[in-house]
CSV table of C-alpha atoms in Angstrom, one decimal:
chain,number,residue,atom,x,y,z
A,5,UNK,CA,111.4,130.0,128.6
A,6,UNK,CA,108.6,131.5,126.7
A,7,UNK,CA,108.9,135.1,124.8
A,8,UNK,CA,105.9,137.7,126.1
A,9,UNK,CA,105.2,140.1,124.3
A,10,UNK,CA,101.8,142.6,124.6
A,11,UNK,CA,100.6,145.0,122.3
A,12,UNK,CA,96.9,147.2,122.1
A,13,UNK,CA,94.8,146.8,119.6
A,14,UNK,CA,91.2,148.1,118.3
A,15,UNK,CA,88.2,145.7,117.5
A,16,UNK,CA,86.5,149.1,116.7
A,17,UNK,CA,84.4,147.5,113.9
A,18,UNK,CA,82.7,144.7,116.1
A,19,UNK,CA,81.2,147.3,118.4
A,20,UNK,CA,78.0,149.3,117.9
A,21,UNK,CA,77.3,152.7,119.6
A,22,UNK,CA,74.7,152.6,122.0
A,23,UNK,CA,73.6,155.3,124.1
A,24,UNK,CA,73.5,155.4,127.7
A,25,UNK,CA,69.9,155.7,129.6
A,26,UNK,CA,68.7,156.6,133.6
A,27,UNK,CA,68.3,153.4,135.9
A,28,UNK,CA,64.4,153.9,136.5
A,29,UNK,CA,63.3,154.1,140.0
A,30,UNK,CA,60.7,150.5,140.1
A,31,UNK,CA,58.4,149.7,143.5
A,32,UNK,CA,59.4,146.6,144.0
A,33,UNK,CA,61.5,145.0,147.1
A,34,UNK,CA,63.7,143.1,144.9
A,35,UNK,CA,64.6,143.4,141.3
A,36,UNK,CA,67.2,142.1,139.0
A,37,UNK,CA,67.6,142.6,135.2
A,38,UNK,CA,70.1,139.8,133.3
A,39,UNK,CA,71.5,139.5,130.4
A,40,UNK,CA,70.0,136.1,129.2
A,41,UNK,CA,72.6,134.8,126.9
A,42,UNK,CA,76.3,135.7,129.3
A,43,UNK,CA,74.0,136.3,133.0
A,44,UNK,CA,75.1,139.2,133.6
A,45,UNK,CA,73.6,141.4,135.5
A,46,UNK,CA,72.2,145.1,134.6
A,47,UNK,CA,70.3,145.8,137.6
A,48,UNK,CA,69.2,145.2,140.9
A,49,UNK,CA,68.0,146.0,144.0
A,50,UNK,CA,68.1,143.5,147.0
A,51,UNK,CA,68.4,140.9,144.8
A,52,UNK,CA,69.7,138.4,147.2
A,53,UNK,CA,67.1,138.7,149.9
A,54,UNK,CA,65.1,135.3,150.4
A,55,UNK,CA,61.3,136.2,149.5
A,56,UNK,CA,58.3,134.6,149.1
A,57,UNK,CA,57.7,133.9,145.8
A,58,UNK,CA,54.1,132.5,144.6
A,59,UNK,CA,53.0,130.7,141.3
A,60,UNK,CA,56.8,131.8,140.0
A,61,UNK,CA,57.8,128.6,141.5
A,62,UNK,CA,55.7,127.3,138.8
A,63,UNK,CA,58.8,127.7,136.1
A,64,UNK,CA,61.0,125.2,138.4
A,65,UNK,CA,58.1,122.5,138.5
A,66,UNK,CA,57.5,122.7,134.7
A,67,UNK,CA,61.6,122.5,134.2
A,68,UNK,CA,61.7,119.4,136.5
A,69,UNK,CA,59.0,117.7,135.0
A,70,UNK,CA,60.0,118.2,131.2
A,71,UNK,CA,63.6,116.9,132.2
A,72,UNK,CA,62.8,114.2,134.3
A,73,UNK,CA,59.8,113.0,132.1
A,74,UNK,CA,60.8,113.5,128.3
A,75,UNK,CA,57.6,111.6,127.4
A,76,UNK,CA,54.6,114.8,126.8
A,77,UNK,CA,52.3,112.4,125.8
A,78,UNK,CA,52.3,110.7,129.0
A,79,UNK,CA,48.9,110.4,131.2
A,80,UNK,CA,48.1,111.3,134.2
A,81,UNK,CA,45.2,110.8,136.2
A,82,UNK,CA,43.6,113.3,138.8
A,83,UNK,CA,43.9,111.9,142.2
A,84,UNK,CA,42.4,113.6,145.5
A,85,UNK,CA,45.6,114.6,146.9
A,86,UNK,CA,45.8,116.7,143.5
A,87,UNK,CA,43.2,118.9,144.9
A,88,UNK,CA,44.3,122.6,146.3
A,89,UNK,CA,43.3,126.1,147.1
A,90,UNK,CA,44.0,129.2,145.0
A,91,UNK,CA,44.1,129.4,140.9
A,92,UNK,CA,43.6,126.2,139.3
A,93,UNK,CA,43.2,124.3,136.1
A,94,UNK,CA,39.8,122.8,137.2
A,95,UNK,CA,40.8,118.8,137.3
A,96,UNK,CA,38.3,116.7,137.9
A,97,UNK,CA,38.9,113.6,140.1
A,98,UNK,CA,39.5,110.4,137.3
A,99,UNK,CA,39.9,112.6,134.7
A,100,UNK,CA,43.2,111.9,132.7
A,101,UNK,CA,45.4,114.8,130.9
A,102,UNK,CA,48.8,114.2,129.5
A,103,UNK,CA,51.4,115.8,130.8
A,104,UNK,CA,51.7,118.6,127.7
A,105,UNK,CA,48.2,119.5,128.9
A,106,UNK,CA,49.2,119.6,132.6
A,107,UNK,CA,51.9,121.9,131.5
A,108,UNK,CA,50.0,124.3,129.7
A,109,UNK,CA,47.6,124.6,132.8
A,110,UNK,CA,50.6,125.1,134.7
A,111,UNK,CA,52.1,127.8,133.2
A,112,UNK,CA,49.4,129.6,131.5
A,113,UNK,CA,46.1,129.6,133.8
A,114,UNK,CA,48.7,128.5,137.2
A,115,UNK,CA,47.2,125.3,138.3
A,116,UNK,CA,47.9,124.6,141.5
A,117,UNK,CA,46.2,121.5,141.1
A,118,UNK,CA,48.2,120.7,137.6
A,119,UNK,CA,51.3,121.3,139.3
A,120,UNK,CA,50.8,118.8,141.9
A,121,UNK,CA,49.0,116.3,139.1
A,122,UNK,CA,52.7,116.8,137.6
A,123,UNK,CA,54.4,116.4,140.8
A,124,UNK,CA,53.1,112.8,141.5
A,125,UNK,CA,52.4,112.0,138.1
A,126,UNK,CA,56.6,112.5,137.1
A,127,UNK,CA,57.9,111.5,140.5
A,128,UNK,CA,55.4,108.6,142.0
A,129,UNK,CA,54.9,111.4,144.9
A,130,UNK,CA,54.8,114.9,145.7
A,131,UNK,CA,57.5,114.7,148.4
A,132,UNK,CA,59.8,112.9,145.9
A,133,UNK,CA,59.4,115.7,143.0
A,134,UNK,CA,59.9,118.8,145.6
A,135,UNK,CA,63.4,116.6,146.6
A,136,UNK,CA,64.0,117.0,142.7
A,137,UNK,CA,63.4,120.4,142.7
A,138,UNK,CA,65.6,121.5,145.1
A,139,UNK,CA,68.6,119.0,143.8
A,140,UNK,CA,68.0,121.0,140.1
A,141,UNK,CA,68.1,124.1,141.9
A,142,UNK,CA,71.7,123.6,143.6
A,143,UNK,CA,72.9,122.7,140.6
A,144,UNK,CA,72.0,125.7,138.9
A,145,UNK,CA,73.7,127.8,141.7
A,146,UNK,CA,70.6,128.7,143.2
A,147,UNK,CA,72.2,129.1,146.7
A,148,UNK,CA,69.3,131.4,148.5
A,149,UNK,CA,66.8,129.4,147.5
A,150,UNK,CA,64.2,126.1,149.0
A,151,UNK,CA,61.3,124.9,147.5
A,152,UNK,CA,58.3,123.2,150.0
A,153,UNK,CA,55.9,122.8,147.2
A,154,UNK,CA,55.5,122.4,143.1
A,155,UNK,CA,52.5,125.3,143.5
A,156,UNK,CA,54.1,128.2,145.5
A,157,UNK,CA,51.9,128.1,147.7
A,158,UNK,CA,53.4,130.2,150.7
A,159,UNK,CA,55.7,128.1,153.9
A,160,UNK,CA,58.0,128.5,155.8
A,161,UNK,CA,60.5,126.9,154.1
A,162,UNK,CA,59.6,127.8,150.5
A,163,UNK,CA,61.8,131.0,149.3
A,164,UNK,CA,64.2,132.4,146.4
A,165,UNK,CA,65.7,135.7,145.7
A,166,UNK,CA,65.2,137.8,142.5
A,167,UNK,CA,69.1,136.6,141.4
A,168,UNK,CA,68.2,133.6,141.9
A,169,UNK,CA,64.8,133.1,139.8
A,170,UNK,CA,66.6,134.9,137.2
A,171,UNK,CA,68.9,131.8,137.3
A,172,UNK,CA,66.2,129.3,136.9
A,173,UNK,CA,64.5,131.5,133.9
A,174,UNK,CA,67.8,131.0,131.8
A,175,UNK,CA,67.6,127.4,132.2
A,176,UNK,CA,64.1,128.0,131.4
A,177,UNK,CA,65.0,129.3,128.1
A,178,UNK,CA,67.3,127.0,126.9
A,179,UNK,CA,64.5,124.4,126.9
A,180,UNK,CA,62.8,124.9,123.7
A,181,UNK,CA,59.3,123.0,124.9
A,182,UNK,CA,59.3,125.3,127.7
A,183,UNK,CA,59.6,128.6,126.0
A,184,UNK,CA,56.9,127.6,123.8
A,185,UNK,CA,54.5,127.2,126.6
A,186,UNK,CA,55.5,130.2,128.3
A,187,UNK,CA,55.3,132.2,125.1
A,188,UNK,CA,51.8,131.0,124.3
A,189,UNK,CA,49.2,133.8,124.7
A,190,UNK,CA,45.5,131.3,124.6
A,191,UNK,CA,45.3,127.7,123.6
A,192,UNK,CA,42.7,125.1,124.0
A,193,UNK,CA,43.6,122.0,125.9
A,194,UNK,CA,41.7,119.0,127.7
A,195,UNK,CA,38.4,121.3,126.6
A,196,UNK,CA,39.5,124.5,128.5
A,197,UNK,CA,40.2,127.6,126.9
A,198,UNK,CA,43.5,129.3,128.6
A,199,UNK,CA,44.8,132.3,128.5
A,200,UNK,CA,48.1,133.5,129.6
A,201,UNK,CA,48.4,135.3,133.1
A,202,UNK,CA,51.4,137.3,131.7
A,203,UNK,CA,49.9,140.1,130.4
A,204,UNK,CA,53.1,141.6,129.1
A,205,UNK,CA,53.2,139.2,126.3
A,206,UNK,CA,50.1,141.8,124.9
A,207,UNK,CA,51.7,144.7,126.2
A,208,UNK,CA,55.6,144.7,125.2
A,209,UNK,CA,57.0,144.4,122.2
A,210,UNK,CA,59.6,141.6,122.1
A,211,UNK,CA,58.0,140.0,125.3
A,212,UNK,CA,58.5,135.9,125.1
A,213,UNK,CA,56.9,134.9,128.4
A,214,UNK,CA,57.8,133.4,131.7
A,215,UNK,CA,55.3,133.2,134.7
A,216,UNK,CA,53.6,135.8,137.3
A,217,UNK,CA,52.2,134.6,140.7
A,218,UNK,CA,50.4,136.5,143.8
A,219,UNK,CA,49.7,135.5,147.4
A,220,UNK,CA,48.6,138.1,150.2
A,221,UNK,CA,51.8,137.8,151.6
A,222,UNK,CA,54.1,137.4,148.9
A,223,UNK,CA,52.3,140.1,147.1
A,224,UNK,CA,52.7,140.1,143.2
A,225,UNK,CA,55.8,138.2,141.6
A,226,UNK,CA,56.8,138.3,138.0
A,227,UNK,CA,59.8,136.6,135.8
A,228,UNK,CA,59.6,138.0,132.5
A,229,UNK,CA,61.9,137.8,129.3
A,230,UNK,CA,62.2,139.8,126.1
A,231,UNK,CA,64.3,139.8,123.1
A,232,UNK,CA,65.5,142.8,120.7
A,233,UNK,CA,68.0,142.6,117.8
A,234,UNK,CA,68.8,139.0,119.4
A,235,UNK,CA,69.6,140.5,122.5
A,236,UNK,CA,67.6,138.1,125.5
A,237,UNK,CA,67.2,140.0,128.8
A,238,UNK,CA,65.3,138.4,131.7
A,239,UNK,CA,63.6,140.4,134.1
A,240,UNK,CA,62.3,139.3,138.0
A,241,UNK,CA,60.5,141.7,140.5
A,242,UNK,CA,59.4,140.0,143.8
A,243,UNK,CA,56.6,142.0,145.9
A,244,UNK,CA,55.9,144.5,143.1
A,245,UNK,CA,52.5,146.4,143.6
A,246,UNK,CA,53.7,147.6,140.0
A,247,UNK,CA,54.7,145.0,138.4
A,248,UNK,CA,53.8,145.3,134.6
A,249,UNK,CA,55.5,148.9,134.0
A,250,UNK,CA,58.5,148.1,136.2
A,251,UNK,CA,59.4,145.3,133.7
A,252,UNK,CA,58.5,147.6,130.6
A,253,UNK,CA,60.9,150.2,131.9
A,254,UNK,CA,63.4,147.7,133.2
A,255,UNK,CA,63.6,146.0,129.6
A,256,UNK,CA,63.7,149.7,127.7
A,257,UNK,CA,66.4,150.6,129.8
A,258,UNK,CA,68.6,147.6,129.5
A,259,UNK,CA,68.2,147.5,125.7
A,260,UNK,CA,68.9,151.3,125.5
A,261,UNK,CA,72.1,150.8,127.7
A,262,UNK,CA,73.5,148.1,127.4
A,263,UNK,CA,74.3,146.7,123.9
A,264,UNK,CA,75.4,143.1,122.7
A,265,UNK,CA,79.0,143.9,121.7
A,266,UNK,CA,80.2,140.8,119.4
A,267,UNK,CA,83.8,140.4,120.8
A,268,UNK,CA,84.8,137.2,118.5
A,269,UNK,CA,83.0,135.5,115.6
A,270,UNK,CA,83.3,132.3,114.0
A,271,UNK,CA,86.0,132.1,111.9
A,272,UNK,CA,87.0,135.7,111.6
A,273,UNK,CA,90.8,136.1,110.5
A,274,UNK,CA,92.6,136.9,113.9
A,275,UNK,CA,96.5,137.4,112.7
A,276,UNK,CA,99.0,135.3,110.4
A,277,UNK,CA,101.8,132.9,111.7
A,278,UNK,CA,105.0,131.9,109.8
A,279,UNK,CA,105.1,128.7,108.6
A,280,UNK,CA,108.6,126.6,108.5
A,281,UNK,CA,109.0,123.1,106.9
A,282,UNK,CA,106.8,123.8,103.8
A,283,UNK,CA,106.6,125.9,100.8
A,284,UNK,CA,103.6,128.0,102.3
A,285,UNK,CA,105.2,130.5,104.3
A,286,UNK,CA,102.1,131.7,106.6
A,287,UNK,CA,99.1,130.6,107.4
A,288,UNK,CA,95.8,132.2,109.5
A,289,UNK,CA,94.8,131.9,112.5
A,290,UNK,CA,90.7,132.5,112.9
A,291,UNK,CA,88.2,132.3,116.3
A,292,UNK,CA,86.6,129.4,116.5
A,293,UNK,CA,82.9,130.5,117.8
A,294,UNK,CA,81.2,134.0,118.5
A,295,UNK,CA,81.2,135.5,122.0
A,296,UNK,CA,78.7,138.3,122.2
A,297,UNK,CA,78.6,140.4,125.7
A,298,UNK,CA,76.7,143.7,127.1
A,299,UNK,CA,78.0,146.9,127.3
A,300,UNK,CA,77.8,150.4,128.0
A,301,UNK,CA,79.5,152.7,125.7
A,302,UNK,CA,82.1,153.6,128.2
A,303,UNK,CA,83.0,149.9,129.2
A,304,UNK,CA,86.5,148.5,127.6
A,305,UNK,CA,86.8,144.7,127.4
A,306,UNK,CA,90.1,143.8,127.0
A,307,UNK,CA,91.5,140.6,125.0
A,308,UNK,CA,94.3,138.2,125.7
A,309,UNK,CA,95.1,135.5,123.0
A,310,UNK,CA,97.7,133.1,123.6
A,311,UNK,CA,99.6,131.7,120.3
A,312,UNK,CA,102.9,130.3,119.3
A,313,UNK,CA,105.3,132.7,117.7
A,314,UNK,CA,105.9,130.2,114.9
A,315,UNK,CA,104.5,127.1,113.9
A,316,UNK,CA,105.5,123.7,111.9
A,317,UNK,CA,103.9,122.1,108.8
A,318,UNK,CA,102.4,119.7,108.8
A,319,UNK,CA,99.3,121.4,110.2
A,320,UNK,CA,95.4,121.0,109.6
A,321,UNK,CA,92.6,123.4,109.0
A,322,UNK,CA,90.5,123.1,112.3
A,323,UNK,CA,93.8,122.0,114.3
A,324,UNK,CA,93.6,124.3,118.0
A,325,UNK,CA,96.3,126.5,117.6
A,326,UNK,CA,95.8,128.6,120.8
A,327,UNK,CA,93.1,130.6,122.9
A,328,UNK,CA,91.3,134.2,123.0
A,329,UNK,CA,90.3,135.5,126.4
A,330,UNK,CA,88.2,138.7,126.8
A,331,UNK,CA,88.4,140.6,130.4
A,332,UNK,CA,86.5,143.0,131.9
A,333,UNK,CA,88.9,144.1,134.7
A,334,UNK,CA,89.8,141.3,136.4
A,335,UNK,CA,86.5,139.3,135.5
A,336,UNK,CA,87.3,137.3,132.9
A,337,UNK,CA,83.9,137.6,130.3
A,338,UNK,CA,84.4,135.2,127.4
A,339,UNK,CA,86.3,132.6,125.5
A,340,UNK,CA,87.3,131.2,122.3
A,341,UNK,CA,89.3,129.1,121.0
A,342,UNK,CA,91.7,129.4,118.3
A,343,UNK,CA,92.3,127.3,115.1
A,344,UNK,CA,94.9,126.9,111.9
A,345,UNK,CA,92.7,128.1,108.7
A,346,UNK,CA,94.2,126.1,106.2
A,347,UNK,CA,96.0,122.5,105.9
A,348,UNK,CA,99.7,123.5,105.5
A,349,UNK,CA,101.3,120.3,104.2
A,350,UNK,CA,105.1,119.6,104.8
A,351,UNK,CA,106.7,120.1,101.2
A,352,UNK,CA,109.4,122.2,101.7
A,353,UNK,CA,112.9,121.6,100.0
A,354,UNK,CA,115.9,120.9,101.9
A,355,UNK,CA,116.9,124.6,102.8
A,356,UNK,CA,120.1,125.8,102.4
A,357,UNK,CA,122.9,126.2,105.1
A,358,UNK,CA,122.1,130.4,104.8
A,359,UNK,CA,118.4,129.5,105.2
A,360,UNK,CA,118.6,127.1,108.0
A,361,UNK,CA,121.2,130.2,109.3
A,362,UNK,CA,118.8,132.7,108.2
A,363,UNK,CA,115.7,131.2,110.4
A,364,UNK,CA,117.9,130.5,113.3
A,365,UNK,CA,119.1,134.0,113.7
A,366,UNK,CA,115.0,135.3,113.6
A,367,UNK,CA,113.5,132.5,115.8
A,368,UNK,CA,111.7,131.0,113.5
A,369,UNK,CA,112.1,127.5,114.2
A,370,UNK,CA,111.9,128.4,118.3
A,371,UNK,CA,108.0,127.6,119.0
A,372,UNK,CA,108.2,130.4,121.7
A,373,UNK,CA,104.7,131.4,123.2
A,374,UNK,CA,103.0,134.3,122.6
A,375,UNK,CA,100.5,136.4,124.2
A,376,UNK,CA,99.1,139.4,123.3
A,377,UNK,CA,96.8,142.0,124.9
A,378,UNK,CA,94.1,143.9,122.6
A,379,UNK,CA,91.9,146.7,123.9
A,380,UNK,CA,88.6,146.0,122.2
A,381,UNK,CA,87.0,149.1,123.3
């Protein structure tokens, strides 16, 4: 059977002080604020109600396409069927634009007609893309959610939820053709001069991009993203008469609150083991890749790291050794694995009978388990 023991101690160092600020009070019907990087979420407010959600759909059809279709250069030509009402790139029927053009008309002037150029053009047909979209979107948990169209043009079966968009703008960032568009303020494609829609990219400080949209009965939609001492937070408001300073207050207040607490980093010494079987008599056990998490100042993540009491040369630098698990209650927030630090070769001397007596007598050569409990705030 395995020896537990638990002890508490202080990763004071790793944590900044941050100070804590008032929720603001924001018009819209349904809000959430996440955490980029772990998806947490800061704040919300009916953030699970299906909605209408415009030209916002736009982020899904531009993720689609650059998955599906890794070729930017490819051409596509405008077809009637391309045609629609509301904002629009201006396509001309015949004309050809790749699809890195398309995409810029999509997600900075909101082509309704570029995002169904995109549709057919990746898929063969529209029908066939909107399948895709919905497949992409169950399997990035986007349970409240059903797209009808690549525009977001309203239906009845076309909705999301605030929790949900914010879902789809994280995949949105880790696409690094995507948040180029997106961060783009004007550029000059296929002979058009565009300019963003998302005017907080002028307005906030730290504001990468993401996409707005508007229909009369939608009213105005808006995912947003902005990053502060590498700290990502992703903001959606659906139905938002007041849109642009409900994301500026949203984003101040979740940078003033919660701070990105470093709970393990790469190759940070986390204890010593004993060694047996070889003239080095300990050797270090480090993390094996950073975990960063938000916080308030009053939150207390608590660690877990399993390891062996003892360990055995021969052993190699980069060899797993055991794991670190940080907890915030019962949720579990983070992991990282644990590695030896140094090769430990086997070139001991044949103990004596009092030294083989000696480690008997204090466990050393029992590779019992241990698990230890820190308190990291």
């Amino acid at each position: 059977m395995k020896r537990i023991l638990s002890a508490l101690l202080i990763f004071g160092l790793l944590c900044p002080v941050c100070r804590a600020a008032e929720a603001p009070a924001v018009s819209a019907a349904s809000v959430v604020l996440m955490d980029g990087d772990s998806g947490r979420v800061l704040y919300e407010k009916d953030s699970h109600t299906q909605r209408l959600i415009a030209s916002t759909t736009k982020l899904m059809t531009a993720l689609v396409a650059v998955e599906s279709t890794p070729d930017l250069e490819l051409c596509i030509k405008m077809k009637p069927e391309y045609q629609a009402e509301g904002s629009s790139m201006y396509l001309k029927l015949g004309e050809e634009l790749t699809l890195r053009e398309l995409l810029y008309g999509l997600l900075l002037a909101s082509g309704n007609d570029a995002a169904l150029a995109i549709a057919g053009g990746c898929a063969g047909d529209i029908d066939t893309f909107v399948a895709w979209m919905n497949q992409r979107a169950q399997g990035l948990g986007m349970k409240d959610t059903h797209f009808e169209n690549p525009n977001g043009l309203d239906g009845d079966t076309h909705y999301s939820t605030a929790y949900d968009m914010a879902l789809l703008a994280r995949a949105v960032l880790e696409n690094e053709i995507l948040c180029e568009i997106v961060s783009t303020k004007s550029i000059t494609v296929a002979g058009r001069n565009l300019t963003n829609h998302n005017k907080l990219l002028w307005r906030y400080d730290g504001c990468i991009g993401m996409k707005t949209g508007y229909t009369d009965a939608a009213g105005r939609t808006l995912v947003s993203c902005a990053q502060r001492d590498g700290q990502t937070l992703i903001c959606v408001t659906l139905k938002d008469p007041n849109d642009w300073d409900d994301h500026q207050a949203l984003f101040d207040y979740g940078f003033e609150t919660w701070s990105n607490y470093q709970l393990a980093r790469e190759k940070k010494v986390v204890r010593t083991l004993p060694v047996t079987g070889s003239l080095l008599s300990q050797v270090d056990i480090v993390m094996g890749n950073d975990v960063w998490y938000p916080l308030t100042q009053q939150e207390q993540v608590k660690a877990l790291y399993t390891l062996p009491v003892c360990v055995t040369a021969p052993l190699t630098q980069g060899q797993l050794a055991g794991r670190l698990t940080f907890c915030l209650g019962d949720e579990v927030i983070g992991e990282c694995y644990l590695f030896f630090g140094a090769d430990i070769p086997d070139n001991t001397s044949n103990p004596s009978l009092f030294g083989r007596v000696s480690d008997f007598l204090m466990g050393r050569e029992a590779n019992c388990g241990l698990s230890r409990l820190l308190s990291v705030r």
